mmCIF file of C-alpha atoms and ligand atoms in Angstrom:
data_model
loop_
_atom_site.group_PDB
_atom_site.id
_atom_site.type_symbol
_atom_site.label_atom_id
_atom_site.label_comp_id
_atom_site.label_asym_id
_atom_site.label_seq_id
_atom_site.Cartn_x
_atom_site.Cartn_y
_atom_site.Cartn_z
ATOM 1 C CA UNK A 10 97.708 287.597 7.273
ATOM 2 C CA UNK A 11 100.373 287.456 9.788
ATOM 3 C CA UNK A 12 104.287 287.716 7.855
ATOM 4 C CA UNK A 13 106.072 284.537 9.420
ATOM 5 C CA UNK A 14 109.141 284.715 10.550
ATOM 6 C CA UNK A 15 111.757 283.871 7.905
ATOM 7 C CA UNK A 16 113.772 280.970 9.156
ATOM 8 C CA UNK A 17 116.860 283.038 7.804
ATOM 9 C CA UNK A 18 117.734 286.396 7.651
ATOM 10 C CA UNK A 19 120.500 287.958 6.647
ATOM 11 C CA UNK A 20 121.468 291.855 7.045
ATOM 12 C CA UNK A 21 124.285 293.367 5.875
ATOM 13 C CA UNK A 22 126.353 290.831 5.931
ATOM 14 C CA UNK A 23 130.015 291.240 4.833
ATOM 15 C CA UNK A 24 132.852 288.926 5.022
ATOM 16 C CA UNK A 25 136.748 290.246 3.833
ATOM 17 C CA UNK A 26 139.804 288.337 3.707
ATOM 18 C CA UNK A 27 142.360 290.543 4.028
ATOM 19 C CA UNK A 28 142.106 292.724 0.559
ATOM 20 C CA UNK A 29 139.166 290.103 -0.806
ATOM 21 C CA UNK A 30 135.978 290.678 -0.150
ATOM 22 C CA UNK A 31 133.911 288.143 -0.537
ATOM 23 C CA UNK A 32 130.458 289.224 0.653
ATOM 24 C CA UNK A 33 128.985 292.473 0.389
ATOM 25 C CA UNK A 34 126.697 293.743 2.625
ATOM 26 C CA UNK A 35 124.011 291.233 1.792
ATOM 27 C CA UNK A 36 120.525 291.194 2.936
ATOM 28 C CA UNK A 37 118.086 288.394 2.128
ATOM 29 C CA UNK A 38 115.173 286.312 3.927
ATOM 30 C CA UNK A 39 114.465 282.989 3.250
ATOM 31 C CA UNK A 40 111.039 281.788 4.395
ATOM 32 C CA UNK A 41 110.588 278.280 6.535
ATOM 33 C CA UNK A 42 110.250 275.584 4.606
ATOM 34 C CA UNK A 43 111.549 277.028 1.286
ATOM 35 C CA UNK A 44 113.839 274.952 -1.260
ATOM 36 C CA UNK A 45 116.393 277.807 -1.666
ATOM 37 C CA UNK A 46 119.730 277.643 -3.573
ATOM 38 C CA UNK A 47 122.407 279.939 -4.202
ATOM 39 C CA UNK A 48 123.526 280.029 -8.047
ATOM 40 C CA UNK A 49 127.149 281.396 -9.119
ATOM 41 C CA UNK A 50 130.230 280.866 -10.738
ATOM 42 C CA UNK A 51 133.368 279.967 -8.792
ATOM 43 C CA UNK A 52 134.632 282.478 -6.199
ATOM 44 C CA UNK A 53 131.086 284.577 -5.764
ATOM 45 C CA UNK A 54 131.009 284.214 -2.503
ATOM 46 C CA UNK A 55 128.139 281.112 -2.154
ATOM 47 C CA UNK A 56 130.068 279.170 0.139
ATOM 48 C CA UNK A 57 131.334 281.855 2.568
ATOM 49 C CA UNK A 58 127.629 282.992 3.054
ATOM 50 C CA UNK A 59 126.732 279.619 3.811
ATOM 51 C CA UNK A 60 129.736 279.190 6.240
ATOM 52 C CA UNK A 61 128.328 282.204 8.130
ATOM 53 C CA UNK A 62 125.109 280.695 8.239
ATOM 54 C CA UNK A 63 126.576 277.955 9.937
ATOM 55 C CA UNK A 64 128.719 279.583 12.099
ATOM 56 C CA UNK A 65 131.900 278.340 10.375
ATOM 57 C CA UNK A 66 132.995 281.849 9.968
ATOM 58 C CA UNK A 67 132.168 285.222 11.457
ATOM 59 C CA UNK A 68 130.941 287.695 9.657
ATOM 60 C CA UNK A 69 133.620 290.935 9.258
ATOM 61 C CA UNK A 70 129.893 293.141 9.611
ATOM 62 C CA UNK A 71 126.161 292.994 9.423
ATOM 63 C CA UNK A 72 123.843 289.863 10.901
ATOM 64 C CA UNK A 73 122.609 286.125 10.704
ATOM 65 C CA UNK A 74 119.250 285.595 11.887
ATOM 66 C CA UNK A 75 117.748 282.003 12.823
ATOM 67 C CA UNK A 76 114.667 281.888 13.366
ATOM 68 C CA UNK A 77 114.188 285.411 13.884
ATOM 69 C CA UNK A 78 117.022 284.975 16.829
ATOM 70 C CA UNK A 79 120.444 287.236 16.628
ATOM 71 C CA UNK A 80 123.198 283.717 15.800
ATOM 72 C CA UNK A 81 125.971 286.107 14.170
ATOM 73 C CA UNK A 82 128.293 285.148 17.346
ATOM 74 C CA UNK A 83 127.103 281.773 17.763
ATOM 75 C CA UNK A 84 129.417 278.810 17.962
ATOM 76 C CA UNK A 85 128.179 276.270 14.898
ATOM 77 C CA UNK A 86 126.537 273.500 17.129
ATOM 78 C CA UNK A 87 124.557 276.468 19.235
ATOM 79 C CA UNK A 88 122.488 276.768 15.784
ATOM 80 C CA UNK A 89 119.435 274.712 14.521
ATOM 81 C CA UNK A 90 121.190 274.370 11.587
ATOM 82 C CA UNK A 91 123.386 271.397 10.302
ATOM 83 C CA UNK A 92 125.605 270.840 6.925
ATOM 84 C CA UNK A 93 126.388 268.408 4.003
ATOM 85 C CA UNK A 94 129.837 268.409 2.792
ATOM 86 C CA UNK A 95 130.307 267.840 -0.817
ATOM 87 C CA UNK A 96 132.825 265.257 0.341
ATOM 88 C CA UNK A 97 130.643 263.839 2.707
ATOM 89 C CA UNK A 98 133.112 263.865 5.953
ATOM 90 C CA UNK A 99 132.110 260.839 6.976
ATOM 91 C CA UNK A 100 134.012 258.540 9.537
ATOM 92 C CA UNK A 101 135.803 255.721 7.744
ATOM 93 C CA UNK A 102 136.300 253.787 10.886
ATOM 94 C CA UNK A 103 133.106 253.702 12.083
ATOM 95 C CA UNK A 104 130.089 252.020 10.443
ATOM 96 C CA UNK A 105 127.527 253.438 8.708
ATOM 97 C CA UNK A 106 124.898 253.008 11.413
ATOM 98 C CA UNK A 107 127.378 254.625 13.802
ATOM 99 C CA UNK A 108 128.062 257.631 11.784
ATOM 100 C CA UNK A 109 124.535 258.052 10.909
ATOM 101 C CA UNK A 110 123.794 258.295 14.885
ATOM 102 C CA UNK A 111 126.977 260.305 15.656
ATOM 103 C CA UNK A 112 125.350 263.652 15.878
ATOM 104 C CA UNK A 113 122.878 262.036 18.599
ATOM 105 C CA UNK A 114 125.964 260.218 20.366
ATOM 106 C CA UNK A 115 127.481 263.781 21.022
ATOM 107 C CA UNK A 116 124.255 265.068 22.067
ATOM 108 C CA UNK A 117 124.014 262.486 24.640
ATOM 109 C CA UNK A 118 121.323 260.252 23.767
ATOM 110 C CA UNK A 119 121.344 256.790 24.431
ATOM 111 C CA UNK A 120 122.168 254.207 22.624
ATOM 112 C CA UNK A 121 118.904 252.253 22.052
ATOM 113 C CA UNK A 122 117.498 255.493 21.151
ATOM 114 C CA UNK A 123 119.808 256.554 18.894
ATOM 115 C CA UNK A 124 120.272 253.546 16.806
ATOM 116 C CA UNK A 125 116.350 253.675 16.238
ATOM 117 C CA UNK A 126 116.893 256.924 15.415
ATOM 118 C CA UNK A 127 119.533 256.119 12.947
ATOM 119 C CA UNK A 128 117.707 253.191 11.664
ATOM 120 C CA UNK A 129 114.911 255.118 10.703
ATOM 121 C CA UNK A 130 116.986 258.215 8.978
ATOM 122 C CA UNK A 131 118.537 255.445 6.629
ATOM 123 C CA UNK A 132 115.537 254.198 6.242
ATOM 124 C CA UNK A 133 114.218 257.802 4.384
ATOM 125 C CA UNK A 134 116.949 257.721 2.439
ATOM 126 C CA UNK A 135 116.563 253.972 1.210
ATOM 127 C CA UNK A 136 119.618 252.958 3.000
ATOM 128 C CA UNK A 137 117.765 250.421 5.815
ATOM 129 C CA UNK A 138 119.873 247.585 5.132
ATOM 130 C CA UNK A 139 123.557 249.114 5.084
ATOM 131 C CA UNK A 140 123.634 249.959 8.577
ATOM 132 C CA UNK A 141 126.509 247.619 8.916
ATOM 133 C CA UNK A 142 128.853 248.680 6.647
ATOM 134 C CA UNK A 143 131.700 250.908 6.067
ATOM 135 C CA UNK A 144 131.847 253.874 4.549
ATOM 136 C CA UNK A 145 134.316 252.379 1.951
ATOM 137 C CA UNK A 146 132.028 249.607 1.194
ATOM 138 C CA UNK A 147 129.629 251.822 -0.371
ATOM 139 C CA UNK A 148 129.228 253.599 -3.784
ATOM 140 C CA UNK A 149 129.330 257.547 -3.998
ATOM 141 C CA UNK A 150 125.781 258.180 -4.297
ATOM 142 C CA UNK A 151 125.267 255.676 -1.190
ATOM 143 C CA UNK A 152 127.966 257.455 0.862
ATOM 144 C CA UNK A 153 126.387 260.747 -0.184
ATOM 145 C CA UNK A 154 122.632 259.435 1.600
ATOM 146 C CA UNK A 155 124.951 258.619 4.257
ATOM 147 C CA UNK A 156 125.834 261.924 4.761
ATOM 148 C CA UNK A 157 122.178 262.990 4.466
ATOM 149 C CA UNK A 158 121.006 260.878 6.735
ATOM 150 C CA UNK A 159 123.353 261.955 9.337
ATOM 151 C CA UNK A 160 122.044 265.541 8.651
ATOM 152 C CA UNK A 161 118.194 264.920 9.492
ATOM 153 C CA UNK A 162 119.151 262.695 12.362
ATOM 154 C CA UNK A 163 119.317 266.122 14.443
ATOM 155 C CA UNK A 164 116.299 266.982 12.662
ATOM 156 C CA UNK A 165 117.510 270.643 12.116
ATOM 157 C CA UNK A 166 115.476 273.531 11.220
ATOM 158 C CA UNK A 167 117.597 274.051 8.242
ATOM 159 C CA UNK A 168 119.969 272.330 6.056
ATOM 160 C CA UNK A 169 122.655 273.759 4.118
ATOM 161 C CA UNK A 170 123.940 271.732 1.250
ATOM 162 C CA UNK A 171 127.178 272.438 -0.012
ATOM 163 C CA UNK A 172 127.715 271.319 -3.530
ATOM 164 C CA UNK A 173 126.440 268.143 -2.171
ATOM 165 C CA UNK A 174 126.031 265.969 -5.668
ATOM 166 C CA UNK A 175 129.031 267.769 -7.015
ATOM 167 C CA UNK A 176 130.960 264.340 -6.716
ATOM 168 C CA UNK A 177 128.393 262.264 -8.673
ATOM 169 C CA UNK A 178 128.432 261.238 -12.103
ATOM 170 C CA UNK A 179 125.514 263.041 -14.068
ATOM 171 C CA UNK A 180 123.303 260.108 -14.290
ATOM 172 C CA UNK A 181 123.437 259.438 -10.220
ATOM 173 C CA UNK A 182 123.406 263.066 -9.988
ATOM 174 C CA UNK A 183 119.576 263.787 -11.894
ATOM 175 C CA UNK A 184 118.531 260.523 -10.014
ATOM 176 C CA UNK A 185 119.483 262.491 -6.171
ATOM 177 C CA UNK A 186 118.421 265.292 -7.224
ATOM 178 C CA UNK A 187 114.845 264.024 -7.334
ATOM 179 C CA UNK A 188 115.611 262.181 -4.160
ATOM 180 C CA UNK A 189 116.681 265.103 -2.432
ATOM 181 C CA UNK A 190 113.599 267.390 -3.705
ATOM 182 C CA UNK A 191 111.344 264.258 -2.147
ATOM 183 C CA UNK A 192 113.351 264.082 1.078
ATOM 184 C CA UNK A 193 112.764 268.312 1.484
ATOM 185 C CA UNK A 194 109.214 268.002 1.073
ATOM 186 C CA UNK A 195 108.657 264.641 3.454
ATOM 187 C CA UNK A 196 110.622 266.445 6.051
ATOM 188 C CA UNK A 197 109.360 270.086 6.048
ATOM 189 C CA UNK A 198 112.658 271.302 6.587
ATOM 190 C CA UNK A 199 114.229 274.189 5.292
ATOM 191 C CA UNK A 200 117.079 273.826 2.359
ATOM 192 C CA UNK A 201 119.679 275.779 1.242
ATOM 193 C CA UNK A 202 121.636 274.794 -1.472
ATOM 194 C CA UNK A 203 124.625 275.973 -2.730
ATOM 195 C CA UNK A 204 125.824 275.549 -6.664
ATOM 196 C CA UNK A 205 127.159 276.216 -9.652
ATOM 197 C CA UNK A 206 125.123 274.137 -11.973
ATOM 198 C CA UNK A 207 122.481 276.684 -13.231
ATOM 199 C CA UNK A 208 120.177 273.588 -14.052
ATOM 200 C CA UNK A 209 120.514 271.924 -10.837
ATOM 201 C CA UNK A 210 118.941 275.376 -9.173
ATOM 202 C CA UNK A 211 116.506 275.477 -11.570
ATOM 203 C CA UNK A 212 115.448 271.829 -11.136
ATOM 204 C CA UNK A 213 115.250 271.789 -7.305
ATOM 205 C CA UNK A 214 114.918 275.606 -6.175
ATOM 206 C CA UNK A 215 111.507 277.421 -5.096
ATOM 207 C CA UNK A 216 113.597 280.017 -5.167
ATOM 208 C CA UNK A 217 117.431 280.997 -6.552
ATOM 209 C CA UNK A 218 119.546 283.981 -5.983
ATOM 210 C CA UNK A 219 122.240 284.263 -8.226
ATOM 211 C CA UNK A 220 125.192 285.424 -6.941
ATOM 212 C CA UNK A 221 127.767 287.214 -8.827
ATOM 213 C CA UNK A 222 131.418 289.062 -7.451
ATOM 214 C CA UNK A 223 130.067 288.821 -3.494
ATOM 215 C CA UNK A 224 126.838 290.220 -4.693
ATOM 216 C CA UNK A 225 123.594 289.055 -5.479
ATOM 217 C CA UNK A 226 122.406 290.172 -8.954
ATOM 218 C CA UNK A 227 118.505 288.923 -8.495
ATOM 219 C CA UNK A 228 116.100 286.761 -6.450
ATOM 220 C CA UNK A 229 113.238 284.846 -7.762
ATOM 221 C CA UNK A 230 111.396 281.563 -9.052
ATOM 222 C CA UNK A 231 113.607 279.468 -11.484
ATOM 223 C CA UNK A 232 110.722 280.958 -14.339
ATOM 224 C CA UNK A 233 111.303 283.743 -13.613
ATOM 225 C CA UNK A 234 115.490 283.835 -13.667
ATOM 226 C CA UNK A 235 114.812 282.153 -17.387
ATOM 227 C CA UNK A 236 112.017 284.259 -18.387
ATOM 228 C CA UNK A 237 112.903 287.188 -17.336
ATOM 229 C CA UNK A 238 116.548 287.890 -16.482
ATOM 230 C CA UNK A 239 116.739 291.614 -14.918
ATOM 231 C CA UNK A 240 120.826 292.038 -15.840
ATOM 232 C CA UNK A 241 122.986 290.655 -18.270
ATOM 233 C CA UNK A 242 125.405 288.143 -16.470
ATOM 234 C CA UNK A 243 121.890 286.734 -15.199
ATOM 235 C CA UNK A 244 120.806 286.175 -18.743
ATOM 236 C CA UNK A 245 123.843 284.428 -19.239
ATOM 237 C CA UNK A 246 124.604 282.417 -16.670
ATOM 238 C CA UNK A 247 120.884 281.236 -16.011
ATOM 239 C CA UNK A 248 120.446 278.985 -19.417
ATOM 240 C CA UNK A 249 121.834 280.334 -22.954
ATOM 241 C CA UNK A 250 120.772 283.364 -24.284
ATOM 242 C CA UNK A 251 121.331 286.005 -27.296
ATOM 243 C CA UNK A 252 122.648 289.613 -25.733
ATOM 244 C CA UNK A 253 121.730 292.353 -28.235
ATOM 245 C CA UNK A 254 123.464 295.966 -27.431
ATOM 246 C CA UNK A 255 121.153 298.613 -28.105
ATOM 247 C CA UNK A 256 122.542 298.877 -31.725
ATOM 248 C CA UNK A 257 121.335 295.335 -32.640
ATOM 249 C CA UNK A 258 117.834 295.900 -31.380
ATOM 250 C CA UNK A 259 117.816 299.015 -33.168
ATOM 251 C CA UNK A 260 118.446 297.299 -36.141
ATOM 252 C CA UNK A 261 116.184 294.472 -35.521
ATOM 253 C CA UNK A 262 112.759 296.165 -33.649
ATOM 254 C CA UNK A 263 113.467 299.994 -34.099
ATOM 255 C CA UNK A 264 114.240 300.346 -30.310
ATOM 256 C CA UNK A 265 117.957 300.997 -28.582
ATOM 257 C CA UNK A 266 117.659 298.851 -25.422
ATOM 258 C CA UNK A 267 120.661 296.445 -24.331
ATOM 259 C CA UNK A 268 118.185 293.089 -24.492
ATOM 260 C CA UNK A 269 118.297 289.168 -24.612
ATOM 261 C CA UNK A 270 116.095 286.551 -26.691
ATOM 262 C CA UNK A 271 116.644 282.844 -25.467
ATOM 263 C CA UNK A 272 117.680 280.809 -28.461
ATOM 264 C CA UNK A 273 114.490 279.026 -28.565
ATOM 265 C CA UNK A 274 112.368 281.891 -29.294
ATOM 266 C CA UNK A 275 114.219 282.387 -32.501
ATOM 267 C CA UNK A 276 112.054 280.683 -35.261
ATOM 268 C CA UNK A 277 113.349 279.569 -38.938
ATOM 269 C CA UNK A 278 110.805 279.161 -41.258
ATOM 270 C CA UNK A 279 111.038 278.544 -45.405
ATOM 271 C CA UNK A 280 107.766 280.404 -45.362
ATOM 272 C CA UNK A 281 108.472 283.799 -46.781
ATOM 273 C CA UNK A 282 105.191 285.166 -45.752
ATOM 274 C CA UNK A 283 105.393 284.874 -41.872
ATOM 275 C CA UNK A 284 109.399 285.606 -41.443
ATOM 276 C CA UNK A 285 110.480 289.192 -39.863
ATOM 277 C CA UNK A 286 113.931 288.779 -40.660
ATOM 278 C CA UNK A 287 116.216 286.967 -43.246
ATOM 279 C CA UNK A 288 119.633 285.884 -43.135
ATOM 280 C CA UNK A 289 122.488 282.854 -43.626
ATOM 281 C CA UNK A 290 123.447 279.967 -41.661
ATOM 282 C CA UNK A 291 126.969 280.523 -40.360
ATOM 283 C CA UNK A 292 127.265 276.848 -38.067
ATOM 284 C CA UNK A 293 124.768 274.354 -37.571
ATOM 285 C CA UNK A 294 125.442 272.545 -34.444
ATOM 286 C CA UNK A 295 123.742 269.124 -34.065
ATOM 287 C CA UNK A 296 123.177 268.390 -30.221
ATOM 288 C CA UNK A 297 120.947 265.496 -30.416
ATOM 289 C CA UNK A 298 117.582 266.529 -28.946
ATOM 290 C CA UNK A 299 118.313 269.541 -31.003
ATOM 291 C CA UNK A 300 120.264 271.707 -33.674
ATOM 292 C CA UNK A 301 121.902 275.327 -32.283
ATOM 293 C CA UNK A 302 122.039 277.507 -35.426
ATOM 294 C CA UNK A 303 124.363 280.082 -35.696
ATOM 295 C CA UNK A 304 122.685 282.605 -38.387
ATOM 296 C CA UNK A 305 124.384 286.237 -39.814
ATOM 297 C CA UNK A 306 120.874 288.126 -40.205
ATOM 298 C CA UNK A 307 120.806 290.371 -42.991
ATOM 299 C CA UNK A 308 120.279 293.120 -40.629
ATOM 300 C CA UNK A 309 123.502 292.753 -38.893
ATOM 301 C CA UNK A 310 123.526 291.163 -35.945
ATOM 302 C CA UNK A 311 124.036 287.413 -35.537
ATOM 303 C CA UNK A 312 121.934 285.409 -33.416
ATOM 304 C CA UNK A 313 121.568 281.434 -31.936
ATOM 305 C CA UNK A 314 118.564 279.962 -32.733
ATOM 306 C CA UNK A 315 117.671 276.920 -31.088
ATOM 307 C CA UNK A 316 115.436 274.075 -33.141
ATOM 308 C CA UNK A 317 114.295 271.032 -31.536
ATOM 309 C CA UNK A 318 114.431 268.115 -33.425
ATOM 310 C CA UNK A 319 111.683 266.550 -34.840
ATOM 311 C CA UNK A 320 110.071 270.093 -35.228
ATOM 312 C CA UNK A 321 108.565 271.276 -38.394
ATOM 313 C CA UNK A 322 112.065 273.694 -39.198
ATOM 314 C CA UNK A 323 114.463 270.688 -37.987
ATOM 315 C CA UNK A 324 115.317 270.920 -41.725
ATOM 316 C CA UNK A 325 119.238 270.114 -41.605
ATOM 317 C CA UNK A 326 120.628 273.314 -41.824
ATOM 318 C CA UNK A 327 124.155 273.547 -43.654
ATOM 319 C CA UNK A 328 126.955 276.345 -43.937
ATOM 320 C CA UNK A 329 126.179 279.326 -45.843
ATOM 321 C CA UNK A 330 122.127 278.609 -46.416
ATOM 322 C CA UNK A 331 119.788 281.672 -46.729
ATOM 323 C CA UNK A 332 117.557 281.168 -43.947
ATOM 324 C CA UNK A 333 113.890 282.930 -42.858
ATOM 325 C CA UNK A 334 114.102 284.071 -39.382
ATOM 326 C CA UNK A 335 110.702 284.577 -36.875
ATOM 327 C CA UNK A 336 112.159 287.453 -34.452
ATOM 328 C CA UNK A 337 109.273 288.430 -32.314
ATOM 329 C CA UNK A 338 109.657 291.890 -30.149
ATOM 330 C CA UNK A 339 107.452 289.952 -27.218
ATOM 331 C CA UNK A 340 110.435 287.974 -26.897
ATOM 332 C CA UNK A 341 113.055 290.019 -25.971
ATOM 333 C CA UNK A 342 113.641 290.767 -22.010
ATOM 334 C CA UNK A 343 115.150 294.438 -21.747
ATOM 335 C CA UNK A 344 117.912 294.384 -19.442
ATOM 336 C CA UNK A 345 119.526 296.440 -16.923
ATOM 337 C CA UNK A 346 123.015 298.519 -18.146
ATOM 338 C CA UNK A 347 124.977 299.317 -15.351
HETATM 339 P P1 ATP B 29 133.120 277.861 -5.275
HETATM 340 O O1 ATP B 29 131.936 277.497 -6.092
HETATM 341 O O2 ATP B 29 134.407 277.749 -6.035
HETATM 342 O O3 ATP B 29 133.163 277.213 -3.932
HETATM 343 P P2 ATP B 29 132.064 280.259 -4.053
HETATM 344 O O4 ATP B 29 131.097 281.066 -4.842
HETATM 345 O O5 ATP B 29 131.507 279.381 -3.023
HETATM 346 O O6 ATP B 29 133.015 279.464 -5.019
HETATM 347 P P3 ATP B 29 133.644 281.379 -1.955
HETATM 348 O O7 ATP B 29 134.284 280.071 -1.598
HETATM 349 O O8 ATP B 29 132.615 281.897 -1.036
HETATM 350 O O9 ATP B 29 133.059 281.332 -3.417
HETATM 351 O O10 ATP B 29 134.805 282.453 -2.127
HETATM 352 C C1 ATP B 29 134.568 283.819 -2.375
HETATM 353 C C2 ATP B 29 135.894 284.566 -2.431
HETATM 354 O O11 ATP B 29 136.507 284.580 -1.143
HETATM 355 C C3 ATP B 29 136.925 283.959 -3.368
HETATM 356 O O12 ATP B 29 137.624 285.003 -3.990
HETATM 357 C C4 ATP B 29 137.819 283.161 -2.441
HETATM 358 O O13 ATP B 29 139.120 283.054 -2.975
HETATM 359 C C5 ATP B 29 137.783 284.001 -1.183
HETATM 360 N N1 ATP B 29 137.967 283.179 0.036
HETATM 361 C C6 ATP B 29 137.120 282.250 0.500
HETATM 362 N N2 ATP B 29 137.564 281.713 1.660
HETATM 363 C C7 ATP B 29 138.746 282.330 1.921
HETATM 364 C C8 ATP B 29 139.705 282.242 2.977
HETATM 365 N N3 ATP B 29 139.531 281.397 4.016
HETATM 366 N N4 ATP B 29 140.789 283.028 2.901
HETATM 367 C C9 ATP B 29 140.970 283.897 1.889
HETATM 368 N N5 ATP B 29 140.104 284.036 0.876
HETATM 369 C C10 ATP B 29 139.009 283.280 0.875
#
């Protein structure tokens, strides 16, 4: 089979502010058509990757590839590419029709055939009949197809997202996040989100990178981040986990590796027979849909288990109860120490 060219590429890529760097040499495809996001905390350098992608801001070394064409030192509207703002940017004097058809106005096309144009992008994102308004006449999540719209009116090869839902209260936010994920696969077009909600990227993504200090610590499918985290800060900021140092898996399996165990492997049982472990409760946390456990285990370490509710342990657990623990070796992802 033929390798298609990856509708990004990115070599080496390093970007320094003064003293700061906040890329290091990066390198990372990202095929056509792919739902990618970029995970990390504040300040890992998401953004300024994207802005490079762009063509926002020039790369201090290394290479942006569009298409399998050498952008680095192309001016922003020279690229196929075109961006959502987390604040939108739309125009507040203009209507919504009009801002939606901007990006064709500057292009030159006429009028007639840009206000079909921009009739039909608000159309895909269930906007058809606010064509007249303001921006200020709409709510958050409406301003926020707005800005959408206005992206796909170009029809770009890519999109880059910026935090785009970051402004939306949670409910709006799960309801545009299946919007979006409907909107990427109607159009074809490659995505590439940048965020800091771990669940968002795991919702949306094909596939995440997580990025930590300029740097990203691993690539893959949202199972595979969860299931099986190569490096600790992965295993932690992708979902909740238990890190064990190599003396707490000692104690527990009779092996010294530095491991994790996701909450909701972590069985309680009253049956004596099948338990591996025993211990007592230290905090029972009540969240609704389930109950965290915080359990001392007899062994030494202390561990979170994780208990839905309404399953056969969902027992209320209280302070200070002697608990039987199911701690199964299968279940714990070695990691990498660095
Ligand atoms: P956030 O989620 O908060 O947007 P981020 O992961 O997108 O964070 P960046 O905005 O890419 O992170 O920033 C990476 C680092 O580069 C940070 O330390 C930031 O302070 C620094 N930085 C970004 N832009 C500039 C700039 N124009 N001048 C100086 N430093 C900058």
């Amino acid at each position: 089979m033929v390798e298609q060219t990856p509708a990004i590429s990115l070599r080496g890529l390093t970007k320094s502010f003064g003293s700061v760097t906040a890329v290091s040499n990066l390198d990372l495809e990202i095929k056509s058509g792919e739902f990618f996001s970029m995970l990390g905390p504040s300040g890992s350098g998401k953004t300024t990757v994207l802005r490079m992608i762009a063509g926002f801001e020039l790369p201090t070394s290394g290479h942006v590839f569009l298409d399998g064409e050498d952008v680095t030192t192309k001016a922003p509207f020279d690229r196929d590419v075109n961006t959502v703002f987390q604040d939108y940017a739309l125009f507040p004097h203009m209507t919504v029709l009009e801002n939606v058809a901007y990006g064709l106005r500057v292009r030159g096309v006429g009028k007639r055939e840009r206000e079909a144009a921009a009739v039909e992008a608000l159309s895909t994102v269930r906007l058809a009949d606010f064509g007249g308004r303001k921006p200020s006449e709409l709510s958050g999540g409406q301003r926020q197809r707005v800005a959408l719209a206005r992206a796909i009116i170009v029809k770009p090869k890519v999109l880059l997202l910026d935090e785009p839902l970051g402004a939306l209260d949670l409910k709006l936010r799960e309801q545009m996040q299946i919007e979006l994920k409907e909107l990427q696969r109607e159009l074809a077009i490659t995505f590439i989100f940048v965020t800091h909600d771990q669940e968002e990227a795991l919702t949306l993504s094909d596939r995440v990178a997580v990025f930590n200090q300029g740097r990203i610590e691993q690539i893959g499918s949202p199972q595979e981040l969860y299931e099986r985290p190569q490096t600790p800060f992965v295993a932690g900021f992708v979902g909740t986990t238990n890190l064990l140092e190599p003396q707490d898996t000692q104690a527990l399996f009779g092996k010294a590796i530095k491991g994790s165990i996701r909450p909701e492997r972590i069985k309680l049982t009253t049956q004596n027979s099948v338990a591996t472990h025993s211990g007592k409760v230290i905090e029972a946390i009540y969240v609704g849909s389930a109950t965290r456990v915080h359990i001392k285990l007899d062994a030494g370490p202390e561990v979170t288990a994780l208990v839905l509710s309404g399953s056969d342990s969902s027992e209320s657990w209280s302070r200070n109860q002697e608990v039987q623990v199911v701690l199964n070796e299968k279940d714990l992802v070695q990691l990498e120490t660095k």
